[in-house]
Amino acid sequence: MTGTSNHPEQRVGIIGLGVMGRPMARHLAAAHGSVAITSRRPKHQVIADLTSGTNTPASVFRWNSNTSDMATDCDAILLMLPDLPQIRECLEGPGGLLAGLAHRPSQSPALLLIIGSTCSAVGVRQLAAELHEQFGERVNVVDAPVSGGEDGAEAGALSLMLGGTASSCARAAEVLAPCGTPVRLGEVGSGQVAKACNQLVVGATIFALGEASVLAERSGLDLAVMWDLLGGGYASSRLLDSRKERLVTNDDSPSGAIKYLLKDLQSAQEIARDTAVNTTLLPTLEKAVLEVIKAGLGARDLSVTKRFTAER
């Protein structure tokens, strides 16, 4: 499902201008003509971050002095916040998005909230149900966690996993198409389930790559030659392609910190309990990430699994 102009032009906004949100904001502004933004940081600092090192003009960013104003300045808002507590804080209270709904013209389309954060599928469903009970069709929720990392965000090549009604996901897909490939996977929460599955595979793969690298090196193999060879077989993966050089050169400098896997794996555990799935890998991976964090390596890149294995 990608954008196909089945809906009137939507005024788009984004809240959460971090490592992922900044490049996504640039893509949204370029595709939609402008994008509304807000931040607790000073306007000049935020605009400087968004435009630094790019050809993006400052004029494409519509500044809102507070969060509640976004509800009237936008038809669709992408939330790229750390987790559900931050999302609820953004929505609730006298200065929150929901307070701004009171000033939203009655003829305006439903406010589309796109939750790009990776968080609990159960929690997202609960939030969507609460908003529907309180606001009815005035607010529609789509969860849309992403995969592809900072590189994918910069390139506009993210995988965007959508959960929500067919009509809401169609709107969200048109908004998000400049950032990558949006695909609807089911009702609200389905995107988070897909992201949890994605992170289960990522977690299992990166620990396997780290352990295999140590096994090979201590056996006297040339690691670069081995991974070039195995990359042409069943051991190949996008993760191997992106981390091969790091594994060979022992570079686990911060980028895509492994500590963030913990929350994702815990969300997967929650889904497993909710669906009565007796998992084998999930508990082991959660324990392994906890050990990495306790070893003081949580802020390192995913490829730190090699160092973690070597130093145990």
PDB file of N, CA, C and O in Angstrom, residues 40 67 81 83-98:
ATOM      1  N   ARG A  40      10.054  21.315  22.325  1.00  0.00           N
ATOM      2  CA  ARG A  40      10.360  22.049  23.551  1.00  0.00           C
ATOM      3  C   ARG A  40      11.651  22.852  23.398  1.00  0.00           C
ATOM      4  O   ARG A  40      11.940  23.729  24.215  1.00  0.00           O
ATOM      5  N   THR A  67       2.027  22.132  21.362  1.00  0.00           N
ATOM      6  CA  THR A  67       1.501  20.885  20.804  1.00  0.00           C
ATOM      7  C   THR A  67       0.030  20.997  20.440  1.00  0.00           C
ATOM      8  O   THR A  67      -0.404  20.475  19.410  1.00  0.00           O
ATOM      9  N   LEU A  81       7.950   9.371  18.855  1.00  0.00           N
ATOM     10  CA  LEU A  81       8.345   9.532  20.246  1.00  0.00           C
ATOM     11  C   LEU A  81       8.842   8.198  20.812  1.00  0.00           C
ATOM     12  O   LEU A  81       8.552   7.140  20.244  1.00  0.00           O
ATOM     13  N   ASP A  83       8.114   6.146  23.384  1.00  0.00           N
ATOM     14  CA  ASP A  83       7.257   5.052  23.832  1.00  0.00           C
ATOM     15  C   ASP A  83       5.883   5.617  24.209  1.00  0.00           C
ATOM     16  O   ASP A  83       5.649   6.828  24.143  1.00  0.00           O
ATOM     17  N   LEU A  84       5.000   4.738  24.661  1.00  0.00           N
ATOM     18  CA  LEU A  84       3.635   5.143  24.982  1.00  0.00           C
ATOM     19  C   LEU A  84       3.539   6.213  26.069  1.00  0.00           C
ATOM     20  O   LEU A  84       2.684   7.106  25.958  1.00  0.00           O
ATOM     21  N   PRO A  85       4.346   6.192  27.127  1.00  0.00           N
ATOM     22  CA  PRO A  85       4.241   7.276  28.115  1.00  0.00           C
ATOM     23  C   PRO A  85       4.458   8.658  27.499  1.00  0.00           C
ATOM     24  O   PRO A  85       3.740   9.615  27.836  1.00  0.00           O
ATOM     25  N   GLN A  86       5.420   8.776  26.601  1.00  0.00           N
ATOM     26  CA  GLN A  86       5.672  10.056  25.934  1.00  0.00           C
ATOM     27  C   GLN A  86       4.533  10.409  24.973  1.00  0.00           C
ATOM     28  O   GLN A  86       4.185  11.581  24.809  1.00  0.00           O
ATOM     29  N   ILE A  87       3.954   9.395  24.348  1.00  0.00           N
ATOM     30  CA  ILE A  87       2.817   9.632  23.460  1.00  0.00           C
ATOM     31  C   ILE A  87       1.621  10.156  24.252  1.00  0.00           C
ATOM     32  O   ILE A  87       0.966  11.120  23.856  1.00  0.00           O
ATOM     33  N   ARG A  88       1.345   9.515  25.381  1.00  0.00           N
ATOM     34  CA  ARG A  88       0.221   9.969  26.214  1.00  0.00           C
ATOM     35  C   ARG A  88       0.459  11.386  26.730  1.00  0.00           C
ATOM     36  O   ARG A  88      -0.460  12.200  26.784  1.00  0.00           O
ATOM     37  N   GLU A  89       1.695  11.675  27.101  1.00  0.00           N
ATOM     38  CA  GLU A  89       2.016  13.030  27.553  1.00  0.00           C
ATOM     39  C   GLU A  89       1.771  14.045  26.443  1.00  0.00           C
ATOM     40  O   GLU A  89       1.274  15.154  26.694  1.00  0.00           O
ATOM     41  N   CYS A  90       2.106  13.673  25.216  1.00  0.00           N
ATOM     42  CA  CYS A  90       1.892  14.551  24.073  1.00  0.00           C
ATOM     43  C   CYS A  90       0.400  14.779  23.814  1.00  0.00           C
ATOM     44  O   CYS A  90      -0.007  15.865  23.406  1.00  0.00           O
ATOM     45  N   LEU A  91      -0.406  13.766  24.065  1.00  0.00           N
ATOM     46  CA  LEU A  91      -1.839  13.852  23.770  1.00  0.00           C
ATOM     47  C   LEU A  91      -2.624  14.562  24.856  1.00  0.00           C
ATOM     48  O   LEU A  91      -3.555  15.333  24.566  1.00  0.00           O
ATOM     49  N   GLU A  92      -2.273  14.293  26.108  1.00  0.00           N
ATOM     50  CA  GLU A  92      -3.115  14.687  27.229  1.00  0.00           C
ATOM     51  C   GLU A  92      -2.662  15.997  27.861  1.00  0.00           C
ATOM     52  O   GLU A  92      -1.606  16.523  27.556  1.00  0.00           O
ATOM     53  N   GLY A  93      -3.502  16.517  28.737  1.00  0.00           N
ATOM     54  CA  GLY A  93      -3.177  17.737  29.460  1.00  0.00           C
ATOM     55  C   GLY A  93      -3.651  18.985  28.726  1.00  0.00           C
ATOM     56  O   GLY A  93      -4.050  18.933  27.549  1.00  0.00           O
ATOM     57  N   PRO A  94      -3.600  20.132  29.386  1.00  0.00           N
ATOM     58  CA  PRO A  94      -4.133  21.379  28.807  1.00  0.00           C
ATOM     59  C   PRO A  94      -3.404  21.838  27.554  1.00  0.00           C
ATOM     60  O   PRO A  94      -3.981  22.538  26.721  1.00  0.00           O
ATOM     61  N   GLY A  95      -2.148  21.447  27.388  1.00  0.00           N
ATOM     62  CA  GLY A  95      -1.406  21.857  26.197  1.00  0.00           C
ATOM     63  C   GLY A  95      -1.215  20.738  25.201  1.00  0.00           C
ATOM     64  O   GLY A  95      -0.427  20.874  24.262  1.00  0.00           O
ATOM     65  N   GLY A  96      -1.947  19.620  25.392  1.00  0.00           N
ATOM     66  CA  GLY A  96      -1.768  18.465  24.530  1.00  0.00           C
ATOM     67  C   GLY A  96      -2.575  18.527  23.243  1.00  0.00           C
ATOM     68  O   GLY A  96      -3.424  19.400  23.050  1.00  0.00           O
ATOM     69  N   LEU A  97      -2.298  17.575  22.380  1.00  0.00           N
ATOM     70  CA  LEU A  97      -2.994  17.520  21.093  1.00  0.00           C
ATOM     71  C   LEU A  97      -4.507  17.447  21.245  1.00  0.00           C
ATOM     72  O   LEU A  97      -5.245  18.085  20.504  1.00  0.00           O
ATOM     73  N   LEU A  98      -4.956  16.639  22.196  1.00  0.00           N
ATOM     74  CA  LEU A  98      -6.401  16.434  22.335  1.00  0.00           C
ATOM     75  C   LEU A  98      -7.105  17.711  22.774  1.00  0.00           C
ATOM     76  O   LEU A  98      -8.258  17.939  22.400  1.00  0.00           O
TER      77      LEU A  98
END
